[in-house]
CSV table of C-alpha atoms and ligand atoms in Angstrom, one decimal:
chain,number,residue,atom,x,y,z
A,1,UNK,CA,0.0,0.0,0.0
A,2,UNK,CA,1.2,3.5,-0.9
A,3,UNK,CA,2.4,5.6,2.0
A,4,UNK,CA,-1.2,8.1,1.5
A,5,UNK,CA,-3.0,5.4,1.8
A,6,UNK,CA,-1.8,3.8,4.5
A,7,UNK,CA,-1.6,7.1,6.8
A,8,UNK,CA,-5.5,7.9,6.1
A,9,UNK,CA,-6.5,4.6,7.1
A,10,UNK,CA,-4.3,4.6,10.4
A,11,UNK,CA,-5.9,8.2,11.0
A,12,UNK,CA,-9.1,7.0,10.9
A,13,UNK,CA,-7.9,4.7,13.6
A,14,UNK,CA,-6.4,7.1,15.6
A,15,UNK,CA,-10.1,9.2,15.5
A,16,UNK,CA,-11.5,5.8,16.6
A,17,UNK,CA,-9.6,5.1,19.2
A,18,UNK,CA,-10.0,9.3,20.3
A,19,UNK,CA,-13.5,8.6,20.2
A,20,UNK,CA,-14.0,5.1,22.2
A,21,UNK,CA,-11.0,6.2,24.8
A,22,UNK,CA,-11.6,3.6,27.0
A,23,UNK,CA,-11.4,-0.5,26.3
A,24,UNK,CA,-10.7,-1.9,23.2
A,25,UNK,CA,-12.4,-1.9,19.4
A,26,UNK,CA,-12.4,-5.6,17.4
A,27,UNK,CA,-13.6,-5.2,14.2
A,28,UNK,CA,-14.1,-8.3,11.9
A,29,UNK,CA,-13.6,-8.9,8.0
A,30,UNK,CA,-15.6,-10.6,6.0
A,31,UNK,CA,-15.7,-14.2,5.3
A,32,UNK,CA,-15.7,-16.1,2.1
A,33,UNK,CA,-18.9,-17.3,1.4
A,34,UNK,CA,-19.4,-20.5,-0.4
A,35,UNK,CA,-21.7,-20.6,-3.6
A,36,UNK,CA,-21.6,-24.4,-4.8
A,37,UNK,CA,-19.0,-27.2,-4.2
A,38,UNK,CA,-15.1,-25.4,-4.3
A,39,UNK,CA,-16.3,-22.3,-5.3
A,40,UNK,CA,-17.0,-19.1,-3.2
A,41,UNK,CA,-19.1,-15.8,-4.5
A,42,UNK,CA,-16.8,-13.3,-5.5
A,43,UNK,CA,-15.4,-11.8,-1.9
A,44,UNK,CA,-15.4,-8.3,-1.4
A,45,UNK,CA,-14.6,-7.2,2.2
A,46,UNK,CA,-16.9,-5.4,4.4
A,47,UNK,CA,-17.1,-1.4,4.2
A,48,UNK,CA,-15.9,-0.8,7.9
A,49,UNK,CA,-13.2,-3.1,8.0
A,50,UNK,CA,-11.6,-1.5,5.0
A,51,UNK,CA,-12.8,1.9,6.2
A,52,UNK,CA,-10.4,1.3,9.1
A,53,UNK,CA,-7.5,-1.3,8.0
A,54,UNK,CA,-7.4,-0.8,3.7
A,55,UNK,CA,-6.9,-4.9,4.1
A,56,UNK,CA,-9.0,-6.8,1.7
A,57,UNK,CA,-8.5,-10.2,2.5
A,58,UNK,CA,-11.0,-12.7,4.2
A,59,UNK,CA,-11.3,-13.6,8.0
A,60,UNK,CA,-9.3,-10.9,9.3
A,61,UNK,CA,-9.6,-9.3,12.8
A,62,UNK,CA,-8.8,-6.0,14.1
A,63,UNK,CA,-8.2,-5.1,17.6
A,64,UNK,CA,-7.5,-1.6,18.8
A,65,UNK,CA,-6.6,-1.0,22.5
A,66,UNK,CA,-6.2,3.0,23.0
A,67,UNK,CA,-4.1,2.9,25.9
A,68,UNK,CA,-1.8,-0.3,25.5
A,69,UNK,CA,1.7,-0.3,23.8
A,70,UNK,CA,0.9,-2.5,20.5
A,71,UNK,CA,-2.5,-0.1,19.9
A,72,UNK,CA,-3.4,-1.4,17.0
A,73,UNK,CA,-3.1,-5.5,16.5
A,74,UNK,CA,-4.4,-7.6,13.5
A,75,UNK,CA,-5.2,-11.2,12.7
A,76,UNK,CA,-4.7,-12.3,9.4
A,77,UNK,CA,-4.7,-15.5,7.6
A,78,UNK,CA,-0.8,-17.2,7.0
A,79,UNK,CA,0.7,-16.8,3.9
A,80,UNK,CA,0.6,-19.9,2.1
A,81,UNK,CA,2.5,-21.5,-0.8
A,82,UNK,CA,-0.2,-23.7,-1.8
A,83,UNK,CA,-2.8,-21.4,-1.2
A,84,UNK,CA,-0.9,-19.1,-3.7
A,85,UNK,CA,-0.2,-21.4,-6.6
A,86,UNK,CA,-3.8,-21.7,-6.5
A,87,UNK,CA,-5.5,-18.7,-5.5
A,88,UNK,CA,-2.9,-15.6,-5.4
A,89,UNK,CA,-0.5,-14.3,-2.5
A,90,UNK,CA,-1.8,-13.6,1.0
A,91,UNK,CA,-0.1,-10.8,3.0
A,92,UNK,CA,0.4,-13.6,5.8
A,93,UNK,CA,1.6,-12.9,9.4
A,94,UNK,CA,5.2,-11.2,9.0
A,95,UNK,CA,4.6,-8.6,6.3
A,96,UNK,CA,1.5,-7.6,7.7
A,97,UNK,CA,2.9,-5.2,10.3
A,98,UNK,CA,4.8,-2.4,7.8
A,99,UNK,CA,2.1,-2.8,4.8
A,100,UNK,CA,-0.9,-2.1,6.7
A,101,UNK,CA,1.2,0.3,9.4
A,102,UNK,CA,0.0,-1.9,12.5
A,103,UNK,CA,1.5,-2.4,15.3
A,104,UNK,CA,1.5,-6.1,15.4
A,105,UNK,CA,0.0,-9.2,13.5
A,106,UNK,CA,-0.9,-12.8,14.7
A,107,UNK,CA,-2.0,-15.6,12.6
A,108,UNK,CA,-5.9,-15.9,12.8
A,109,UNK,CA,-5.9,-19.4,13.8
A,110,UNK,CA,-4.3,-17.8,17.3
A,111,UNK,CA,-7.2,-15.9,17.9
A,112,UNK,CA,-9.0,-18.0,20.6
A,113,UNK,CA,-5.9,-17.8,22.9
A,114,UNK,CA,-4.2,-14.7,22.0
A,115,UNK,CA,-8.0,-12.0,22.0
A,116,UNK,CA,-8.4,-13.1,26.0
A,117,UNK,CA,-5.4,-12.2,26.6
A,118,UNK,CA,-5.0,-8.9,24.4
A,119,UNK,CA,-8.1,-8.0,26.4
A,120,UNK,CA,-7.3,-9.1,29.9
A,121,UNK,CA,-7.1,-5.7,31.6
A,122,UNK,CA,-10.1,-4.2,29.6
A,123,UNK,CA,-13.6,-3.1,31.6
A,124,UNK,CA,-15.3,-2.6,28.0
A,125,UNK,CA,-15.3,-4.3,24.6
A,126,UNK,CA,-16.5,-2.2,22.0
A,127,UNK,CA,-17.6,-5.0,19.5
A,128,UNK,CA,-20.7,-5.0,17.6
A,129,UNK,CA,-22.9,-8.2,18.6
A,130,UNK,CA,-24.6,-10.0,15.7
A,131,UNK,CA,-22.2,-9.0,12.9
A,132,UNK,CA,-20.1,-12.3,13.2
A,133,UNK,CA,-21.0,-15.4,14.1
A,134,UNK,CA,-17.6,-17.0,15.5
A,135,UNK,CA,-16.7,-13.6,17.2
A,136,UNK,CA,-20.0,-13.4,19.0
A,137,UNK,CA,-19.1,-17.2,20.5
A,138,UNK,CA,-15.8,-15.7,21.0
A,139,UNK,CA,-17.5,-12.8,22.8
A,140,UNK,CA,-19.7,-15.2,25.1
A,141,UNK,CA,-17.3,-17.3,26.2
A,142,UNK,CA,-14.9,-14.5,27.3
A,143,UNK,CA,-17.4,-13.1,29.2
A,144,UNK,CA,-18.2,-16.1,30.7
A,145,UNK,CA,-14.5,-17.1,31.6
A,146,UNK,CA,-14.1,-13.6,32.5
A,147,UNK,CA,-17.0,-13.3,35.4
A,148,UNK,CA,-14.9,-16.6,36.9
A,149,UNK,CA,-11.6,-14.8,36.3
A,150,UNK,CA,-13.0,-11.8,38.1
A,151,UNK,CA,-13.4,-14.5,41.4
A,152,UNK,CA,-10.2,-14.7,41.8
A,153,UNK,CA,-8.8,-11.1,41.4
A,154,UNK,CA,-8.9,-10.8,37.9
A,155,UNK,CA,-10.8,-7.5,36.0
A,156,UNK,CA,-14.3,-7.4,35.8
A,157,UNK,CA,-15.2,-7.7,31.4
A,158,UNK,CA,-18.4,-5.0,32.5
A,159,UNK,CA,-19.6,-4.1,29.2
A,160,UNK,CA,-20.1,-4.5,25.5
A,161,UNK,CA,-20.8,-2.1,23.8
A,162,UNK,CA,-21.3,-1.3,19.7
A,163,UNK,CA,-19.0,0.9,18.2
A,164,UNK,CA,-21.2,1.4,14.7
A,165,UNK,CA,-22.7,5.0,15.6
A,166,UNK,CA,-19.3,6.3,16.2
A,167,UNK,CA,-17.8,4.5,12.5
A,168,UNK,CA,-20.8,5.3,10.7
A,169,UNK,CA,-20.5,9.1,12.2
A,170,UNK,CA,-17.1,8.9,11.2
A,171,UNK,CA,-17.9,7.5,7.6
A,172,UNK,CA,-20.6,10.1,7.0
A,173,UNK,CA,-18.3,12.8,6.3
A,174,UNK,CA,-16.1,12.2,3.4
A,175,UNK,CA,-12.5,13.3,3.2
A,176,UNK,CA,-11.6,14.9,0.0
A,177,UNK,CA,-9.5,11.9,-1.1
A,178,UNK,CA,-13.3,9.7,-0.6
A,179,UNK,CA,-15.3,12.4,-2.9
A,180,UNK,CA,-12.8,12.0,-5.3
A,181,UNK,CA,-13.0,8.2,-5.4
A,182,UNK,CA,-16.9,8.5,-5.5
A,183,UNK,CA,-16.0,11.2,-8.3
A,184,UNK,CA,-14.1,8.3,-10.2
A,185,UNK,CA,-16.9,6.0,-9.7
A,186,UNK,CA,-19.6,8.4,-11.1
A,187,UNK,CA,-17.1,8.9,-14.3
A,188,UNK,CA,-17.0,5.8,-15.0
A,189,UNK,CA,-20.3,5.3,-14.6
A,190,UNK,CA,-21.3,7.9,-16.9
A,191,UNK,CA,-19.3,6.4,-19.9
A,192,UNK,CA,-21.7,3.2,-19.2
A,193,UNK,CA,-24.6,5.2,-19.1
A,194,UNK,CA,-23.9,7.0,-22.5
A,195,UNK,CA,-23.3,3.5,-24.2
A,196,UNK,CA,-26.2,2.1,-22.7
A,197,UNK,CA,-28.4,5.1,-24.0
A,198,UNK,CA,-26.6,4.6,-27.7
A,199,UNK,CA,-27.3,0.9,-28.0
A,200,UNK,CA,-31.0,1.2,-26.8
A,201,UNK,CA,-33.1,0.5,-29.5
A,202,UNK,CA,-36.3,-2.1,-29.8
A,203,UNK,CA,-36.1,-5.7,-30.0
A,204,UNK,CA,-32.8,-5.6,-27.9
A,205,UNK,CA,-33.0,-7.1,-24.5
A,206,UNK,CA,-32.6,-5.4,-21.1
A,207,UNK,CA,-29.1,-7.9,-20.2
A,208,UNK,CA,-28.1,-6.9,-23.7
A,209,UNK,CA,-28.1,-3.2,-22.4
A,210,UNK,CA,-26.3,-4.0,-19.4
A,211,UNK,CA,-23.5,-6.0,-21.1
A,212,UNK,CA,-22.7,-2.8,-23.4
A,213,UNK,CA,-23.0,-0.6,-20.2
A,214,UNK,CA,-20.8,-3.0,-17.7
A,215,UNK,CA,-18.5,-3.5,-20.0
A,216,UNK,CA,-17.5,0.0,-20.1
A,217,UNK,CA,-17.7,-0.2,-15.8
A,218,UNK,CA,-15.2,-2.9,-16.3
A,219,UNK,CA,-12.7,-1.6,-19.2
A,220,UNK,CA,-12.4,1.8,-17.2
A,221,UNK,CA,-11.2,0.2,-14.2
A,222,UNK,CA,-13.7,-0.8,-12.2
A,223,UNK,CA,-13.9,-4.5,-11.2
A,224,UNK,CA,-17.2,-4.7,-9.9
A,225,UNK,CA,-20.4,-2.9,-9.6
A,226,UNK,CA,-21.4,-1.3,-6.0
A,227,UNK,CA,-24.9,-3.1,-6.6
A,228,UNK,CA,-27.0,-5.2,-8.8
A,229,UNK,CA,-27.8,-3.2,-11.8
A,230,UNK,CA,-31.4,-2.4,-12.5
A,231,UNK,CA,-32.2,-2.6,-16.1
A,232,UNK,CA,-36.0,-2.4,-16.1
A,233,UNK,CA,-37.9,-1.9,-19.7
A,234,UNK,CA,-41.7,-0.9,-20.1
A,235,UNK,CA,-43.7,-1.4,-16.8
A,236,UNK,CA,-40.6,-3.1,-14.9
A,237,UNK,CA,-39.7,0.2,-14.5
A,238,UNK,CA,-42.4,0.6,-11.8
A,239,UNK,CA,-40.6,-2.2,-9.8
A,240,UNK,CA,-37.9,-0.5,-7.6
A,241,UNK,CA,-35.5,-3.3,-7.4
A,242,UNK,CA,-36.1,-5.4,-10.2
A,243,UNK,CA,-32.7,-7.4,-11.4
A,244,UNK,CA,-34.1,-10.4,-13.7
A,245,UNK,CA,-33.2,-7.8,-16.8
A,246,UNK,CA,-34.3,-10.4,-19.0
A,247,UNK,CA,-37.1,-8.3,-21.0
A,248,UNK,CA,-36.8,-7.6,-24.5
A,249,UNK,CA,-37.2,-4.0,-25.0
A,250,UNK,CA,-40.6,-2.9,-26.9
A,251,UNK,CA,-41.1,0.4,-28.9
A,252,UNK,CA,-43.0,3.1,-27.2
A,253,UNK,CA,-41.9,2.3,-23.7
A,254,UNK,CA,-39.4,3.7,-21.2
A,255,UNK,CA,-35.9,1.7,-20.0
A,256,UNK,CA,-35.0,2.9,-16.6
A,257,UNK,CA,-31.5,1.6,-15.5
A,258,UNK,CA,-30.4,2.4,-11.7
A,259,UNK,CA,-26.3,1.0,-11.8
A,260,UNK,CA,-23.3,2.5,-10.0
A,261,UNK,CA,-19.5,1.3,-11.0
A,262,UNK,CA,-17.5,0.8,-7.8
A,263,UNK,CA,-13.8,2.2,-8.2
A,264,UNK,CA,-11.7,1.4,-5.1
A,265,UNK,CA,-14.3,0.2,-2.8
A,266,UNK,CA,-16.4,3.5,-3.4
A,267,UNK,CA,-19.4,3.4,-5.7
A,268,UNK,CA,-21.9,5.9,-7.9
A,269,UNK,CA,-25.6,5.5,-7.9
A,270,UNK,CA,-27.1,7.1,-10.9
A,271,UNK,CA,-30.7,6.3,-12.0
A,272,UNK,CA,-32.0,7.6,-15.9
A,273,UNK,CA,-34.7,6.8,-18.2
A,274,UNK,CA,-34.7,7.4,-21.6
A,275,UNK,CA,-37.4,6.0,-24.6
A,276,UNK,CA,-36.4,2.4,-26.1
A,277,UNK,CA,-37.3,4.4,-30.0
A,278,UNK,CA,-35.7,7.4,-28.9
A,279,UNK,CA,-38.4,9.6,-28.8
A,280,UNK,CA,-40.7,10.4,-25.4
A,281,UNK,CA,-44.3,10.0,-25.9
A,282,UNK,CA,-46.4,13.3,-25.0
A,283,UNK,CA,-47.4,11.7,-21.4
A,284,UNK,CA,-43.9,10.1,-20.3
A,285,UNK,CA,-42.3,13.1,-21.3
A,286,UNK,CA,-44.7,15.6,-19.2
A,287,UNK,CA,-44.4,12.8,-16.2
A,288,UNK,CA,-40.3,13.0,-16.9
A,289,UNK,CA,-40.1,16.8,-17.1
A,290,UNK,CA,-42.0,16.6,-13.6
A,291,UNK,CA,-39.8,14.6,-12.1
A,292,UNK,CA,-36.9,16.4,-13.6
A,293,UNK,CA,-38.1,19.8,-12.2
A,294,UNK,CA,-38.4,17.8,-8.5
A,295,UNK,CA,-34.8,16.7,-9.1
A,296,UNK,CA,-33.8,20.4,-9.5
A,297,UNK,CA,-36.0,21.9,-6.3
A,298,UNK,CA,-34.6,19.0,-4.2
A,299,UNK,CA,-30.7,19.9,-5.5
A,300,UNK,CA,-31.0,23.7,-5.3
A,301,UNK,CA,-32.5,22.8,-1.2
A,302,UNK,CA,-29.4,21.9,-0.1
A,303,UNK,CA,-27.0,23.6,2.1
A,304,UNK,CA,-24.7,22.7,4.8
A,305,UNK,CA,-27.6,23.8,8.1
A,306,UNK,CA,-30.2,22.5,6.4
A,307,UNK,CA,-32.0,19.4,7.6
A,308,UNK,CA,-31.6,16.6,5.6
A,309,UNK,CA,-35.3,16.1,5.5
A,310,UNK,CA,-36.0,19.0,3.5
A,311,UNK,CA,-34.6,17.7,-0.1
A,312,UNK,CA,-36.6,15.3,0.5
A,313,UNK,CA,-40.0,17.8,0.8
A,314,UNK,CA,-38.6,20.3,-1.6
A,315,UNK,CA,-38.4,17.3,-4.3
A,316,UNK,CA,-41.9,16.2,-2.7
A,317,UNK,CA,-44.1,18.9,-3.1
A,318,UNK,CA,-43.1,19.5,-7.0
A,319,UNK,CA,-44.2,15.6,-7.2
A,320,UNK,CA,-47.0,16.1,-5.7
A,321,UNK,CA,-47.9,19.2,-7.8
A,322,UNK,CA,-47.2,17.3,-11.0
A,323,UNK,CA,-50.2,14.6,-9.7
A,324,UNK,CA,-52.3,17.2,-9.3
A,325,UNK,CA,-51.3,18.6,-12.8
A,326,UNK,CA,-51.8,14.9,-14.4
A,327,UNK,CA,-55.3,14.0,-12.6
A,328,UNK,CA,-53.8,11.4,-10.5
A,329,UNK,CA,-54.8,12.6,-7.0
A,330,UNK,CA,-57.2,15.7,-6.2
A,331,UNK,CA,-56.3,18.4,-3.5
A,332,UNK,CA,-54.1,20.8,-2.2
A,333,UNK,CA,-50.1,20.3,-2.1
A,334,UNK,CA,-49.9,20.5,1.9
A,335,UNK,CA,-53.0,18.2,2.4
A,336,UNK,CA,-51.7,15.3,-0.2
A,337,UNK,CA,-48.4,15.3,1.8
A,338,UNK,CA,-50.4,14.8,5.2
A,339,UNK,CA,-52.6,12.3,3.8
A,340,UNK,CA,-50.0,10.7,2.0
A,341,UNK,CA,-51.9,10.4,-0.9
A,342,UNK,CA,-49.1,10.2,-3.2
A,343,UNK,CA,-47.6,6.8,-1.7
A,344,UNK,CA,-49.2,5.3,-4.8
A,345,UNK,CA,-46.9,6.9,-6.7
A,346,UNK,CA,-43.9,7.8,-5.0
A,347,UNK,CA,-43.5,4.6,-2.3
A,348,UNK,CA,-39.3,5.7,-1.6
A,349,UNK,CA,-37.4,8.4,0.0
A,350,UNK,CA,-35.8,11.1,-2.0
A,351,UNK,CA,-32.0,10.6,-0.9
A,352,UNK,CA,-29.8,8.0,0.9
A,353,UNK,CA,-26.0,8.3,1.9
A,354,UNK,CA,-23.8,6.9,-0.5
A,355,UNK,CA,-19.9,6.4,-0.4
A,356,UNK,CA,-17.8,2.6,0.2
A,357,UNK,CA,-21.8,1.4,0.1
A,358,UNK,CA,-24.2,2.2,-2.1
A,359,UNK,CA,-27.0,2.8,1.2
A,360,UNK,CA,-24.2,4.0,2.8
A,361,UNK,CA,-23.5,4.4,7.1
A,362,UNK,CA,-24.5,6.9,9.1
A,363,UNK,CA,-27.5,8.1,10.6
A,364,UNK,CA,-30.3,9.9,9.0
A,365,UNK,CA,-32.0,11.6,12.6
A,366,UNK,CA,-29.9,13.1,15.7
A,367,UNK,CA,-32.5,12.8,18.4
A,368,UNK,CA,-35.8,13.6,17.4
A,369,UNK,CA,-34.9,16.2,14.1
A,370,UNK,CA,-33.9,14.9,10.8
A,371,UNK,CA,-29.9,15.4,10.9
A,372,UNK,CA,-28.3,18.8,9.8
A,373,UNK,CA,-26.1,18.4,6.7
A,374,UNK,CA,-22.9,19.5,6.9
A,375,UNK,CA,-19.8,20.1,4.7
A,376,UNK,CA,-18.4,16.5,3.5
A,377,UNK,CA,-21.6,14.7,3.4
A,378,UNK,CA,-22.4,12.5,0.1
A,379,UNK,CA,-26.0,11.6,-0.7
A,380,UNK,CA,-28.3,11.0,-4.0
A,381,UNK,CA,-31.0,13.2,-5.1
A,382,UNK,CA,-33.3,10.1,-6.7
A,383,UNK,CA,-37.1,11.4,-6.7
A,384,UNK,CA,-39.5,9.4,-9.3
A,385,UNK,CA,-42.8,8.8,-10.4
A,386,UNK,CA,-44.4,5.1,-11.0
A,387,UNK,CA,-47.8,4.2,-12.3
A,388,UNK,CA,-48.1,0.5,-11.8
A,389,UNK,CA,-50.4,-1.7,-10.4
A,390,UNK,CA,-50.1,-0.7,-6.8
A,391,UNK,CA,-51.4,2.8,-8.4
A,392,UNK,CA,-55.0,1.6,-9.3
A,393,UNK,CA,-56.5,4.9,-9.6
A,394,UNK,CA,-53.4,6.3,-12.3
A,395,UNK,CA,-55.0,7.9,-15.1
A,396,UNK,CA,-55.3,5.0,-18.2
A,397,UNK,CA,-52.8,6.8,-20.3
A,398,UNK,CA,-49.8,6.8,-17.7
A,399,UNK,CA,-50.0,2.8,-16.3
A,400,UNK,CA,-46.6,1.7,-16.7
A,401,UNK,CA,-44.7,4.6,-17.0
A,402,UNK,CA,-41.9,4.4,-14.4
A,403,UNK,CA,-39.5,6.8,-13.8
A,404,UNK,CA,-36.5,8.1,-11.9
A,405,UNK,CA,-33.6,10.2,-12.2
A,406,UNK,CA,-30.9,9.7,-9.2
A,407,UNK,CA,-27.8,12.0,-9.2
A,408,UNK,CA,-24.9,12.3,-6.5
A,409,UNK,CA,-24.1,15.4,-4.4
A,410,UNK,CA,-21.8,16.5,-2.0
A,411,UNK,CA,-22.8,19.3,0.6
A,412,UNK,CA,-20.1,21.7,0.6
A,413,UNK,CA,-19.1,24.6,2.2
A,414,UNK,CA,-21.2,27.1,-0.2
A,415,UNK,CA,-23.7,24.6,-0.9
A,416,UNK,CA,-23.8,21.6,-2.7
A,417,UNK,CA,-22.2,20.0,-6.1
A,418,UNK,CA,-23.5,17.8,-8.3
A,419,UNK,CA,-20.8,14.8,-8.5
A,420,UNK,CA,-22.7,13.3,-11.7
A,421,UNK,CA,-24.0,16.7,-13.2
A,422,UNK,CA,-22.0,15.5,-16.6
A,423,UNK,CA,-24.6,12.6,-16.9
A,424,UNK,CA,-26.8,13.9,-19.2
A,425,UNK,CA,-30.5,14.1,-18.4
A,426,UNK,CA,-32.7,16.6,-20.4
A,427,UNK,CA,-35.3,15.1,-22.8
A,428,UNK,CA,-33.6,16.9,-25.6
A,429,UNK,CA,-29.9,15.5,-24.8
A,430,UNK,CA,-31.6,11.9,-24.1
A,431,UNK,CA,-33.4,11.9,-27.5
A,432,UNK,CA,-30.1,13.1,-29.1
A,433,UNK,CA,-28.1,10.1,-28.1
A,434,UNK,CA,-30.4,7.2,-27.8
A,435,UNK,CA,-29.9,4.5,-30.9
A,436,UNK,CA,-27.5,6.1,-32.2
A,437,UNK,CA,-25.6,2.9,-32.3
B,563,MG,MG1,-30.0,3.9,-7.3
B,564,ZN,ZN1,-30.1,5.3,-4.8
């Protein structure tokens, strides 16, 4: 690991460990998880871990200790010979220490005997319960041994408590290396956006779309996507996450695709819908030009002491005005939005936190308010509009018409950028480029 790389991950450590000051941290890596016979699904390690250690191997553990001499101690799995002629180098034991700037390494099949006694002298074990199966046992039996320890002089294990509200507060704010990764990840994604938009054309089917579009994901560097792509043609477009992607794409309908490229753990999330012939029908263009205008009032909402809450109602009430507009529901803007009357129509919240995961950590309330956005945060701005069969009352000429347009903002210290404002998204710009394969 590069010498940048390695100090932001032990800095986020060292934050941690400011943060928790008493006890000790374990954090666990993911496992491999097998799919059939010798053959696992493709590993990819767990956001925190990485977050914390840049380590992407399997069955790791972390263990920081604040106020002990070796701080910050990792278990890894041995490198192995064998295990590389088939599978590829592990870091193993001995060159774990300098690459991953820890202060000491054990091999993970030590970790029975050597955790007890890292944590000995500690009142509180900041471990979160339910995340691992072995660790929890691990957990258990500790405390068990430990209340018998405590008999005969030893200290008292008192508490356990989860350290996830302090990571995901940490992993809320992005660092301007992160929102340049996330910047990566939307740039990629927007090459496989444009393809996907030129090869659209009827007859072709919704996987066929996604090949052209992943294929540009994975020639410009990123190895995998940060979630299933959504590829949804004509009224599987009113389905939020619909993955079969086998449809063959008809003339006259919509193609919605939701898909984010991951580049270096951190992943896009951008959501367009174009015409499969090209050309937008009078009603799905005045349903798309209502949800583009939402897309605008939520984005121009935010600011850094703003609540987070209020994109949402700023992209809500021009949604709701547009239903009024089409005939879907009847009333005034603030008394749909009490009633809730729109629910038919718009079932999903307007923005998420996105960054190493695509719904990414941190929390969305601080007590009772909706929390305050502040300088650093990364979120999408994904309103949409969807007359399917949960909307039985939809006026006959819109059933079927689904549609959403997600794009990624940071909050900065002004206001707010658009991360993926070079994705095109006006009807005009959409119609320009779609077929023209
Ligand atoms: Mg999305
Ligand atoms: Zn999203």
């Amino acid at each position: 690991m590069a010498y940048n790389e390695k100090q932001q991950f032990k800095s986020r450590r060292t934050t941690l460990m400011g943060q928790i000051s008493d006890g000790a941290i374990i954090i666990g890596a993911s496992h491999n998880s097998p799919r059939n016979n010798d053959v696992d699904y493709e590993f990819r390690q767990n956001s925190t871990f990485w977050y914390l250690t840049g380590f992407d191997e399997p069955d790791a553990v972390l263990v920081l200790r604040p106020h002990h001499k070796d701080q910050c101690v990792i278990f890894v799995n041995p490198y192995d010979p064998q295990f590389e002629i088939w599978v590829g180098a592990r870091l193993g034991v001995d060159a774990a220490p300098e690459n991953l700037d820890i202060d000491a390494a054990y091999p993970i099949s030590e970790l029975d005997d050597q955790l007890p006694r890292l944590l000995e002298d500690i009142e509180t074990i900041h471990y979160s319960i339910g995340s691992d199966s072995k660790l929890d046992d691990l957990m258990m039996n500790l405390v068990q041994k430990r209340r018998g320890l405590s008999q005969r002089g030893g200290v008292h294990l008192l508490r356990i408590e989860d350290p996830k509200p302090a990571i995901d507060r940490m992993r809320l704010i992005k660092s301007k290396a992160e929102i340049e990764l996330v910047q990566s990840a939307i740039d990629v994604t927007r090459v496989g956006f444009e393809n996907a938009m030129r090869v659209t054309k009827p007859g072709t089917f919704e996987y066929q779309v996604q090949a052209e579009m992943e294929s540009h994901f994975r020639k410009l560097g990123s190895v995998r996507n940060g979630y299933p792509s959504i590829v949804a043609s004509g009224t599987n477009s009113c389905i939020l996450h619909y993955i079969n992607n086998r449809e063959q794409l008809k003339d006259g309908d919509l193609l919605l695709i939701d898909a984010g490229a991951e580049y270096d753990y951190y992943t896009a999330d951008i959501t367009r819908t174009w015409p499969v012939n090209g050309r937008f029908t009078p009603e799905q263009k005045e349903v798309y030009e209502i949800v583009l205008a939402s897309q605008s009032a939520g984005i121009k909402a935010i600011s850094p002491g703003i609540e987070f809450n209020e994109v949402h109602i700023a992209s809500l009430r021009i949604l709701v005005q547009g239903l009024i507009d089409l005939g879907a529901v009847e009333g005034s803007i603030d008394g749909l939005i009490e009633s809730r009357a729109y629910l038919p129509y718009y079932m999903h919240g307007t923005s998420h936190w996105l960054g190493l995961d695509v719904h990414d950590a941190g929390p969305y309330r601080d007590e009772e308010r909706s929390i305050t956005l502040e300088e650093g945060m990364v979120f999408t701005v994904e309103p949409g509009l969807y007359f399917g069969n949960q909307a039985t009352e939809s006026p006959e000429n819109l059933k079927g018409i689904g549609i959403r347009i997600e794009d990624n903002v940071v909050v900065t210290a002004e206001g707010y950028s658009v991360l993926s404002d070079t994705i095109l998204s006006s009807v005009s710009d959409i119609e320009e480029l779609v077929g023209t394969v």
